[in-house]
mmCIF file of C-alpha atoms in Angstrom:
data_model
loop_
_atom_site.group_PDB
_atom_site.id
_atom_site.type_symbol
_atom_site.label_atom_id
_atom_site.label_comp_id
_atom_site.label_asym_id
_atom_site.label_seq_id
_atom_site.Cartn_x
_atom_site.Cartn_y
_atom_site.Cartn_z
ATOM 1 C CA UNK A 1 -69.777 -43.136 34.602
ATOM 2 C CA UNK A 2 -69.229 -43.206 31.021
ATOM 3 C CA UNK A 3 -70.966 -45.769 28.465
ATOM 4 C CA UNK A 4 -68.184 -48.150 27.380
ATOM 5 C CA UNK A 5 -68.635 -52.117 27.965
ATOM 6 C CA UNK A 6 -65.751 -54.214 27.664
ATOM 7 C CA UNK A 7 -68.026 -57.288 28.378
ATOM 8 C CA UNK A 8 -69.297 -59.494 25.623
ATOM 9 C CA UNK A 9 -70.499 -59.289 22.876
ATOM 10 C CA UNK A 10 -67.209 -57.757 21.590
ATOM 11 C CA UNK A 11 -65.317 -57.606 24.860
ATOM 12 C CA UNK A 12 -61.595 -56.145 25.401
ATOM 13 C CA UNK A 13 -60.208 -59.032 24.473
ATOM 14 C CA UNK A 14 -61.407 -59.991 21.111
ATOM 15 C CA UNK A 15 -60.535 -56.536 20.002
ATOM 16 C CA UNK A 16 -57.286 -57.335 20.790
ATOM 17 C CA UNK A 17 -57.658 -60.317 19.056
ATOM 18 C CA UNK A 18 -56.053 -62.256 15.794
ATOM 19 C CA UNK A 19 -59.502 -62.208 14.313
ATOM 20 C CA UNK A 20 -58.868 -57.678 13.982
ATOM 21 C CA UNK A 21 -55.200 -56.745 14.421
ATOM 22 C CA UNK A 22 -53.371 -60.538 13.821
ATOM 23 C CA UNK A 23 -52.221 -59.270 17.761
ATOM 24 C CA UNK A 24 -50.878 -62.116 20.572
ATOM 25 C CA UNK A 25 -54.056 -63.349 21.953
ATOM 26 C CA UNK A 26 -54.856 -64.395 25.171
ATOM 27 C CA UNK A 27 -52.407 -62.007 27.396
ATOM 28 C CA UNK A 28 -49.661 -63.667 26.657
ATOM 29 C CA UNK A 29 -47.533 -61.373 28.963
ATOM 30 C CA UNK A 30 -50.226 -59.199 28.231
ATOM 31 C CA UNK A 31 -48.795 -57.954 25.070
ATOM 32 C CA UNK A 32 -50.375 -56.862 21.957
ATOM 33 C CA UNK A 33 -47.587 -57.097 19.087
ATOM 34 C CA UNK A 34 -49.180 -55.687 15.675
ATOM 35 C CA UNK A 35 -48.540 -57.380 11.869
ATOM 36 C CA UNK A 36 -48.611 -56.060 8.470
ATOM 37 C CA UNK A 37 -50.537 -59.816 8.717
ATOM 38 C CA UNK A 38 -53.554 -57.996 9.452
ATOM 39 C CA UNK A 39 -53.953 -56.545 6.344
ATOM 40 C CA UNK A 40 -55.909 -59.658 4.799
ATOM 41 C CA UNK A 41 -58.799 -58.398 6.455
ATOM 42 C CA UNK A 42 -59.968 -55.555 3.875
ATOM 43 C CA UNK A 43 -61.142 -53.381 7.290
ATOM 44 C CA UNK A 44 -58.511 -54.308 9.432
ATOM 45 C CA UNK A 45 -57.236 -50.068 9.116
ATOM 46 C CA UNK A 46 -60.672 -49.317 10.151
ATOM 47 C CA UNK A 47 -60.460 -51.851 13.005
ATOM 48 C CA UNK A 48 -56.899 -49.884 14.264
ATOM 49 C CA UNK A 49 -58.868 -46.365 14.190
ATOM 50 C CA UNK A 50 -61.522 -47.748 16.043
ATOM 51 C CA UNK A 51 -58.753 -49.167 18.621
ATOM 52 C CA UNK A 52 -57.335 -46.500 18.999
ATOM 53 C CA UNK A 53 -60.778 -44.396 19.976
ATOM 54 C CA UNK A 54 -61.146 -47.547 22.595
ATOM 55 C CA UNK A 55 -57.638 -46.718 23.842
ATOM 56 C CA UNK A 56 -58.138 -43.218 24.374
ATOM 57 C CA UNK A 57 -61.819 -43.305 26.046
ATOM 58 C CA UNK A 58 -60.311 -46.038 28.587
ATOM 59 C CA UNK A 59 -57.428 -43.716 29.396
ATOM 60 C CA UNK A 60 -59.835 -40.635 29.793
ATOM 61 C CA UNK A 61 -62.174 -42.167 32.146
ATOM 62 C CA UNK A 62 -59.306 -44.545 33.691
ATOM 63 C CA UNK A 63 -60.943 -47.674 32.775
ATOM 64 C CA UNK A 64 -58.381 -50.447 33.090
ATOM 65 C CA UNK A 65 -58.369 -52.810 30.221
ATOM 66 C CA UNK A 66 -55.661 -55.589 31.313
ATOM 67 C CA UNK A 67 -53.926 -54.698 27.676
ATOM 68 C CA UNK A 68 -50.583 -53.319 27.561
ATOM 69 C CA UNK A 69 -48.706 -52.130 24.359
ATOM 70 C CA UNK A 70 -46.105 -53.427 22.423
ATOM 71 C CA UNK A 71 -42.912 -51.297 22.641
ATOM 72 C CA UNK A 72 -42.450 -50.890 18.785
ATOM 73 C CA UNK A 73 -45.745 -50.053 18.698
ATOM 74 C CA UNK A 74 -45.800 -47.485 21.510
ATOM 75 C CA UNK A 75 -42.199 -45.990 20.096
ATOM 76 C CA UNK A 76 -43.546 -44.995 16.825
ATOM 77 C CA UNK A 77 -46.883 -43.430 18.278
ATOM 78 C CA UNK A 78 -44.299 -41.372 20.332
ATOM 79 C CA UNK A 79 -42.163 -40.736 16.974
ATOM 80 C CA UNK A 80 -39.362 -42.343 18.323
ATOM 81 C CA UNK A 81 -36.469 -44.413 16.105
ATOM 82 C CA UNK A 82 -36.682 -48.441 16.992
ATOM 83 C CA UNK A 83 -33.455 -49.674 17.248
ATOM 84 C CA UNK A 84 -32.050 -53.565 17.283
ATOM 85 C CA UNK A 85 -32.159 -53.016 21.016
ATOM 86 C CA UNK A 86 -36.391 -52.189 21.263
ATOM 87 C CA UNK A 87 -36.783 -55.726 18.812
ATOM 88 C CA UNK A 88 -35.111 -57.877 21.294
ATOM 89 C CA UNK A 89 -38.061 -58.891 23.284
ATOM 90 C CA UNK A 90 -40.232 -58.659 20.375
ATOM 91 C CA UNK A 91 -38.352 -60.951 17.861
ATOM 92 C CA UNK A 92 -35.293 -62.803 19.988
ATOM 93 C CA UNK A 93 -34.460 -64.847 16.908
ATOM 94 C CA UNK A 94 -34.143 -61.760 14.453
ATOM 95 C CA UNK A 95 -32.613 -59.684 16.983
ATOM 96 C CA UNK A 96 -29.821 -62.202 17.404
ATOM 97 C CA UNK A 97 -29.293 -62.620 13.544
ATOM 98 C CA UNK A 98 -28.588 -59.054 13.399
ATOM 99 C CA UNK A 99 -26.096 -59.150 16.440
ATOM 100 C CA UNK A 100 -24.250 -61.586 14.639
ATOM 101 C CA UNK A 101 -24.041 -59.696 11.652
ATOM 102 C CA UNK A 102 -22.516 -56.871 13.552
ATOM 103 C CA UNK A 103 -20.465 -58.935 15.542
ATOM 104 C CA UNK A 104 -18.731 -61.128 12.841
ATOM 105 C CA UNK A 105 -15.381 -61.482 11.165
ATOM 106 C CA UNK A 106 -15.327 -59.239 8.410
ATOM 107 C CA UNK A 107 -13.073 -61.525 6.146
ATOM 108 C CA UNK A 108 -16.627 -63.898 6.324
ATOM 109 C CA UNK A 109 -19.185 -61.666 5.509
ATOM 110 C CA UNK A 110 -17.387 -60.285 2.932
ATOM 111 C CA UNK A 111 -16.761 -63.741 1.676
ATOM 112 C CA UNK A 112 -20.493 -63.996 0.690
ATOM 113 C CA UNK A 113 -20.634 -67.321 2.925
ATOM 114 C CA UNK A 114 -24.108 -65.866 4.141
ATOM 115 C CA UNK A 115 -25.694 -65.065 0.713
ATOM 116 C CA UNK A 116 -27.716 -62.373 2.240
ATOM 117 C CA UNK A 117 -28.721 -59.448 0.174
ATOM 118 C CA UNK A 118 -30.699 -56.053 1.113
ATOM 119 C CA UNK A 119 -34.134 -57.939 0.583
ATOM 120 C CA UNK A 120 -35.696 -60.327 2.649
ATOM 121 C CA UNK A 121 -38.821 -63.097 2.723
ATOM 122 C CA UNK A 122 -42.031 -62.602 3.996
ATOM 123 C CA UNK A 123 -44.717 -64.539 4.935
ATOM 124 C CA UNK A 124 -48.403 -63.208 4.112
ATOM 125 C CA UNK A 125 -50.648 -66.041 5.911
ATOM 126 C CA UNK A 126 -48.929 -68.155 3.643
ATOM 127 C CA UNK A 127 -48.004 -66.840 0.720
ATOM 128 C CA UNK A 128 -44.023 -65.761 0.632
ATOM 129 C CA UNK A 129 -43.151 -63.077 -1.474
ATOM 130 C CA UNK A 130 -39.565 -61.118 -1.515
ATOM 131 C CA UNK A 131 -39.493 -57.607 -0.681
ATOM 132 C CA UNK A 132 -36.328 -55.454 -1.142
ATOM 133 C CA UNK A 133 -35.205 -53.279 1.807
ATOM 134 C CA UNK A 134 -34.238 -50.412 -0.206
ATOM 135 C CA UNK A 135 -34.493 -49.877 -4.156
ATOM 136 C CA UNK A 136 -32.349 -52.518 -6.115
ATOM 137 C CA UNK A 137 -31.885 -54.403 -2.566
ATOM 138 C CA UNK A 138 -31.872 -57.737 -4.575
ATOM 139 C CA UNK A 139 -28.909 -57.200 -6.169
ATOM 140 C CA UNK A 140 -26.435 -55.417 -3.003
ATOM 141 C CA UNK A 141 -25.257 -58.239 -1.287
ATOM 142 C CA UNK A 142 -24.227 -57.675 2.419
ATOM 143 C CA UNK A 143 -20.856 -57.113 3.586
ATOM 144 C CA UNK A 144 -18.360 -55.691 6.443
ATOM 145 C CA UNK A 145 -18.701 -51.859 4.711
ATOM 146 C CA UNK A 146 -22.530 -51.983 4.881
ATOM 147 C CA UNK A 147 -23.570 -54.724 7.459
ATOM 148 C CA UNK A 148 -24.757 -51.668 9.748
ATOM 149 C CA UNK A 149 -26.520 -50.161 7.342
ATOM 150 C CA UNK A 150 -28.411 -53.154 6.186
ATOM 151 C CA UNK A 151 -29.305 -54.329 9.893
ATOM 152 C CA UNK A 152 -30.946 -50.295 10.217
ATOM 153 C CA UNK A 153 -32.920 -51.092 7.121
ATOM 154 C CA UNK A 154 -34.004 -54.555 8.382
ATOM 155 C CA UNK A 155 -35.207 -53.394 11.745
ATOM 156 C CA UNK A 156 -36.735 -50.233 10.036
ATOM 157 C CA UNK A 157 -38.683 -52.815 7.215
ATOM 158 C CA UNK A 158 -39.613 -54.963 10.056
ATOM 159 C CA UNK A 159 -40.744 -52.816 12.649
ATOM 160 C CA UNK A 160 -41.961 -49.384 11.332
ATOM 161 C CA UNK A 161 -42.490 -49.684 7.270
ATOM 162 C CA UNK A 162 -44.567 -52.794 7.661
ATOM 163 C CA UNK A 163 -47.627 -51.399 10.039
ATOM 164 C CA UNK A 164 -47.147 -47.686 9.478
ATOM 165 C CA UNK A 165 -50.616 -47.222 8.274
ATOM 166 C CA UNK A 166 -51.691 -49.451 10.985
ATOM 167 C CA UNK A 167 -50.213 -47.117 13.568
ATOM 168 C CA UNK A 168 -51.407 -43.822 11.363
ATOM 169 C CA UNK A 169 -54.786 -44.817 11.759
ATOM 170 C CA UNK A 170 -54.398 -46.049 15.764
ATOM 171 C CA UNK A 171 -53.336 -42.907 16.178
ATOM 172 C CA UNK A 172 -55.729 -40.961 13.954
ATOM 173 C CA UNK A 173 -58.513 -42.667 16.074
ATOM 174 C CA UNK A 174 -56.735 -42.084 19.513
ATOM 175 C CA UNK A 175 -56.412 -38.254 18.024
ATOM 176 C CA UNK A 176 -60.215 -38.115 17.787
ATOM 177 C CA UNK A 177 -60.820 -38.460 21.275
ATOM 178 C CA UNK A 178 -58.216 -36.957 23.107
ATOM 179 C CA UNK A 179 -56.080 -34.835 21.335
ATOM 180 C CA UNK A 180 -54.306 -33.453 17.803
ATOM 181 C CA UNK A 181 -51.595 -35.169 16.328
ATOM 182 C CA UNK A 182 -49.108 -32.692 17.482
ATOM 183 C CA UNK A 183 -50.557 -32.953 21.265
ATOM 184 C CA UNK A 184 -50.871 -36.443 20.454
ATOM 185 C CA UNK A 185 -46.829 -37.416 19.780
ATOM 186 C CA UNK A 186 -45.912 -35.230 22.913
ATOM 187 C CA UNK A 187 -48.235 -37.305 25.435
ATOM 188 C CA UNK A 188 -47.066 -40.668 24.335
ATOM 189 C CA UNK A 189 -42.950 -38.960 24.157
ATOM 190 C CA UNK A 190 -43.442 -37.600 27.455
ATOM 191 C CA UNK A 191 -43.638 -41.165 29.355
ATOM 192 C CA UNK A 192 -42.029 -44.173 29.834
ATOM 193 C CA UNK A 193 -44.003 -47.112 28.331
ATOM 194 C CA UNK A 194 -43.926 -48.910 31.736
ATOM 195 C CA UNK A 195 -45.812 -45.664 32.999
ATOM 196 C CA UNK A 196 -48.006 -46.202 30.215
ATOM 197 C CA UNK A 197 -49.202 -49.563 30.486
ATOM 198 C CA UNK A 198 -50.072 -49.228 34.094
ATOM 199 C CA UNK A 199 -52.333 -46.038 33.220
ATOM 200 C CA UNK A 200 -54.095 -48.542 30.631
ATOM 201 C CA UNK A 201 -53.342 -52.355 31.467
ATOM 202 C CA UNK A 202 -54.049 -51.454 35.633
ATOM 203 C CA UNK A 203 -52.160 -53.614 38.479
ATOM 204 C CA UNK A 204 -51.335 -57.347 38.569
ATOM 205 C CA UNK A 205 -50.799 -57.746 41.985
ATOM 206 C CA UNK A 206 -53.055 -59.951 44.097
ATOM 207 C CA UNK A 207 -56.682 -58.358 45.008
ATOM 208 C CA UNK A 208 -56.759 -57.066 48.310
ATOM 209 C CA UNK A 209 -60.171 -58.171 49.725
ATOM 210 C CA UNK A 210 -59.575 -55.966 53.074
ATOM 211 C CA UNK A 211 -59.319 -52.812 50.694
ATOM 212 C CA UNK A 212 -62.216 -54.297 48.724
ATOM 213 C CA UNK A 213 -64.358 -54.552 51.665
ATOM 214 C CA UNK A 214 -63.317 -51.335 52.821
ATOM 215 C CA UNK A 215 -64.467 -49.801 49.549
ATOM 216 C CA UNK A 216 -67.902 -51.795 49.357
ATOM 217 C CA UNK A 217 -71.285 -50.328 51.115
ATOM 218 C CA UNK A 218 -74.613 -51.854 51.666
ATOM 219 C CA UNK A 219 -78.050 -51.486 50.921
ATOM 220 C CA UNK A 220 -80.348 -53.540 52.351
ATOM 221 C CA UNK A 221 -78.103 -54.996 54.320
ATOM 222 C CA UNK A 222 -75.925 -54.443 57.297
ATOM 223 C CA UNK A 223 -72.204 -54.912 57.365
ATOM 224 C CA UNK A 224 -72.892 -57.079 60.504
ATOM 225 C CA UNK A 225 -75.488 -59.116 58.666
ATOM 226 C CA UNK A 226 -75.010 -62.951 58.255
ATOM 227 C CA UNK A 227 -75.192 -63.130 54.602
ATOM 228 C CA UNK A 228 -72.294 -60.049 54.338
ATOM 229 C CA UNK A 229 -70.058 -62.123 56.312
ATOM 230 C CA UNK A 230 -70.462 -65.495 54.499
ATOM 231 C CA UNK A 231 -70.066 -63.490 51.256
ATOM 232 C CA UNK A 232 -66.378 -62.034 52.393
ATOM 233 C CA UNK A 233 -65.550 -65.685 53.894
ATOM 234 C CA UNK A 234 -66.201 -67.214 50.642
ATOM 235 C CA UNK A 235 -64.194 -64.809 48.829
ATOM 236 C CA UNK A 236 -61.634 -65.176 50.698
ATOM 237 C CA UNK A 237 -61.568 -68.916 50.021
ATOM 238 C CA UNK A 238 -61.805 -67.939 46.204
ATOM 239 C CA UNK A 239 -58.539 -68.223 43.962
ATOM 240 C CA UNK A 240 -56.867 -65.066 42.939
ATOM 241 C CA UNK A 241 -58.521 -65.823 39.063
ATOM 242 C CA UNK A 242 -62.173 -66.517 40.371
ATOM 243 C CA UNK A 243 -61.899 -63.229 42.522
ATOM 244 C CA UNK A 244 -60.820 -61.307 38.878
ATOM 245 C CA UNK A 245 -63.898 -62.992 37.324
ATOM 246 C CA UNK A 246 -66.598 -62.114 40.313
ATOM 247 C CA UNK A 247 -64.852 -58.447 40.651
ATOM 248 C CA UNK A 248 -65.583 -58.570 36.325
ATOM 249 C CA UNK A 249 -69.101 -59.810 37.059
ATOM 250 C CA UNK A 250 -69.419 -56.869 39.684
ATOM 251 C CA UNK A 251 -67.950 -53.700 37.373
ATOM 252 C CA UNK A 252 -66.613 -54.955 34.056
ATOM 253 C CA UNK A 253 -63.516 -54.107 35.558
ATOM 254 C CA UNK A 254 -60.960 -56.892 35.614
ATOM 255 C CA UNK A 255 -57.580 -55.146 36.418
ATOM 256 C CA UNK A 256 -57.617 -52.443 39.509
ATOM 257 C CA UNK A 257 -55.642 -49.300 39.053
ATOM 258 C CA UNK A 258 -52.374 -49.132 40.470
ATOM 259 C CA UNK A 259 -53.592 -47.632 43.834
ATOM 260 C CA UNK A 260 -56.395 -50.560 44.143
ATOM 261 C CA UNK A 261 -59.912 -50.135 44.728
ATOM 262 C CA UNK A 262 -59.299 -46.362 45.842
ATOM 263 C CA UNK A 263 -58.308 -45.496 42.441
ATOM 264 C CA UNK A 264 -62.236 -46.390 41.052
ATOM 265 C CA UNK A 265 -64.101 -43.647 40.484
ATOM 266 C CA UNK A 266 -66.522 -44.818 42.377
ATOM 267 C CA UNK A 267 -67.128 -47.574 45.581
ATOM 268 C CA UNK A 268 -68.714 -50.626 45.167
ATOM 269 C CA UNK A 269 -71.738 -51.496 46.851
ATOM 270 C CA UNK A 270 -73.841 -54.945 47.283
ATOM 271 C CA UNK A 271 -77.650 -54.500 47.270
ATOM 272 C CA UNK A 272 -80.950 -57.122 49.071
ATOM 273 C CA UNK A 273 -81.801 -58.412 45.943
ATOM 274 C CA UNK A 274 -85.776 -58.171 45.630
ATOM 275 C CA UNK A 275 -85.669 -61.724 45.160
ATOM 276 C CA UNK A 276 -86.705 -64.360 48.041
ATOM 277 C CA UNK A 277 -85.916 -66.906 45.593
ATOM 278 C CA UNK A 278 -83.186 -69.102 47.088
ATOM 279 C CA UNK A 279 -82.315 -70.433 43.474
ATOM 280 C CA UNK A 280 -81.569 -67.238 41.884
ATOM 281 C CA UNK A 281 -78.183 -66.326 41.604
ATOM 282 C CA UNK A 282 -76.470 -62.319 41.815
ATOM 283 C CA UNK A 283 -76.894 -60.281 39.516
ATOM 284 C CA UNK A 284 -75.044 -56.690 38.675
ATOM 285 C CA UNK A 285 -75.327 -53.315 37.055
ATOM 286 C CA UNK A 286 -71.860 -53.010 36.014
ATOM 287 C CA UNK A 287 -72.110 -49.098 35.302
ATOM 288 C CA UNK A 288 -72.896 -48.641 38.711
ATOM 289 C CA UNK A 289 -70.742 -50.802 40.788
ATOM 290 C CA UNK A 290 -73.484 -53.290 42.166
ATOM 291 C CA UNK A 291 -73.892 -56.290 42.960
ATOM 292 C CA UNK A 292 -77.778 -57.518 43.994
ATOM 293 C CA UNK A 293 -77.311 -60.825 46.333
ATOM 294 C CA UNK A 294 -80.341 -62.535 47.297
ATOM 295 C CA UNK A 295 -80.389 -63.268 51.282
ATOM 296 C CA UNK A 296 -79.295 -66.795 51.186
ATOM 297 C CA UNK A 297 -80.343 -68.902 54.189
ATOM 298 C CA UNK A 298 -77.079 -70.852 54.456
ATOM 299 C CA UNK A 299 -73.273 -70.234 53.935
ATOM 300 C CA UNK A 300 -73.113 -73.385 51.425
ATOM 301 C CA UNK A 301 -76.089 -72.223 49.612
ATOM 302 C CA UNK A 302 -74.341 -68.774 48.899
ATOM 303 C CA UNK A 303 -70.770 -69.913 48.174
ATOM 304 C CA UNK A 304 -72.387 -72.469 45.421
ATOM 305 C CA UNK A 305 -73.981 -69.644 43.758
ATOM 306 C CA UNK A 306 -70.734 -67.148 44.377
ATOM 307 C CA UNK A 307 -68.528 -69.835 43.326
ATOM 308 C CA UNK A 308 -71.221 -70.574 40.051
ATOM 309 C CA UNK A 309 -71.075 -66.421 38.554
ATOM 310 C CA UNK A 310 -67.186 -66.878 39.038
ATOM 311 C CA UNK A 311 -67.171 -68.971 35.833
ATOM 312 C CA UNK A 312 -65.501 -66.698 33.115
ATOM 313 C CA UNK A 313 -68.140 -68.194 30.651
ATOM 314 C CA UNK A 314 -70.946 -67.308 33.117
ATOM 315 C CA UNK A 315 -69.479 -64.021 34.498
ATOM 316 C CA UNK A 316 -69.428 -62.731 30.599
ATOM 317 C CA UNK A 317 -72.817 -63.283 29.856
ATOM 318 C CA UNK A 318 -75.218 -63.283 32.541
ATOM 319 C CA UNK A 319 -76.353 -60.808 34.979
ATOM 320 C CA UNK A 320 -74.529 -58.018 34.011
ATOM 321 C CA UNK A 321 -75.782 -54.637 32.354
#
């Protein structure tokens, strides 16, 4: 099993984080959307290289992270063109400027009632400066004849000019694990992004605990044992985000492959902790898939202490290694 943690310090999800790549925190929809934001941080291209190693060792040992990409992102590490379609999900309110530059009379744009020129505002964590879409920008105002063109170069400025040295060095990292950058443009062209993020973000659906118990073996214990059959009842009784946290506790793995606990490359297994304590709670080795449960005397006694490590705040830093 190979050496990566995801588990604090400097889990998965602060990577992801504002506090590196100005990215969506949090999994909103799961997405991480990159900024030209991030370059405040004088080692925020260092930060995307780094990422991109991260990427590419979770992909080669099928780790699932629970991150998916953002589709302009993922379109220019594949070398493909973003069009206005690809921004509509990623900036609604931009996206439907443009469509209504396209889509209006041409006796009003060319009136100059919009005052738009090739240039537009931006907003560097608070400081606005204007940058020109193409040279002289400020001083070509938009009409009907070059509306097109001018939506093209907004999308491009946007989208692509703004982070390309973010994604060069994503990729440059991703390229130093897995493959050249020639090899490297063909893998991420060859798939559909949907493909993609289920290779890296894993499933969403609802944990199976018959396939996890099917997947689990003992040591120490029997399946048959009383303490193995409180430990499934109370899981069962556990809410779909407390099993995510215990199964994180358990592996470091938050978000099964596709095909569910088959797809690990390994099973999971619960040891006898050594313990006789009654007070002691589980503990794990992550690396190995297992869990060490003390032999609790009663089924309250071991869902308080089951229902106790499936605290995120407790799952992330105790017990595990």
């Amino acid at each position: 099993w190979p050496s990566i943690s995801f588990g604090p310090p400097g889990n998965i999800d602060d990577l992801f984080s504002f506090g590196f790549f100005a990215a969506i925190p949090a999994f909103l929809c799961g997405v991480c959307q990159y900024y030209a934001a991030s370059s405040v941080d004088p080692l925020h291209l260092k930060y995307f290289s780094f990422s991109g190693r991260v990427i590419a060792l979770a992909l080669m040992h099928k780790v699932q992270v629970g991150v998916v990409f953002d589709r302009m992102f993922f379109l220019q590490l594949a070398g493909r063109s973003v069009t206005l379609e690809d921004v509509c999900d990623a900036d609604p309110i931009l996206y439907m400027s443009c469509k209504q530059i396209l889509e209006m009379d041409a006796a009003i744009l060319d009136s100059d009632a919009l005052g738009l020129t090739f240039a537009r505002e931006i907003d560097m964590m608070g400081s606005k400066r204007t940058v020109e879409l193409c040279p002289g920008g400020k001083d070509i105002i938009v009409n009907s004849r070059n509306r097109e063109e001018y939506v093209r170069l907004m999308i491009k400025h946007c989208f692509v000019t703004s982070i390309s040295e973010q994604v060069a060095h994503f990729a440059q990292g991703f390229g130093d694990i897995l493959s050249n950058s020639r090899h490297q443009r063909f893998f991420f062209d060859s798939m559909d992004l949907k493909d993609f993020d289920r290779m890296l973000g894993g499933s969403n659906n609802v944990i199976n605990v018959k396939d996890w118990k099917e997947h689990t073996e003992y040591n120490g214990y029997k399946s048959k044992d009383r303490q193995i059959y409180w430990f499934w009842k109370v899981v069962e009784s556990m809410s779909e985000e407390q099993r995510r946290v215990l199964l994180f506790f358990w592996t470091s793995i938050k978000y099964l492959p596709v095909d569910g606990f088959g797809g690990l490359p390994s099973r999971l297994y619960i040891y006898k902790s050594s313990s006789d304590s009654q007070e002691c709670l589980p503990t794990s080795h992550t690396c190995f898939y297992r869990l060490c449960l003390p032999a609790y005397g009663t089924k309250s006694m071991m869902h308080d202490r089951l229902q106790l490590i499936s605290q995120e705040h407790i799952s992330c830093s105790f017990g595990t290694s």
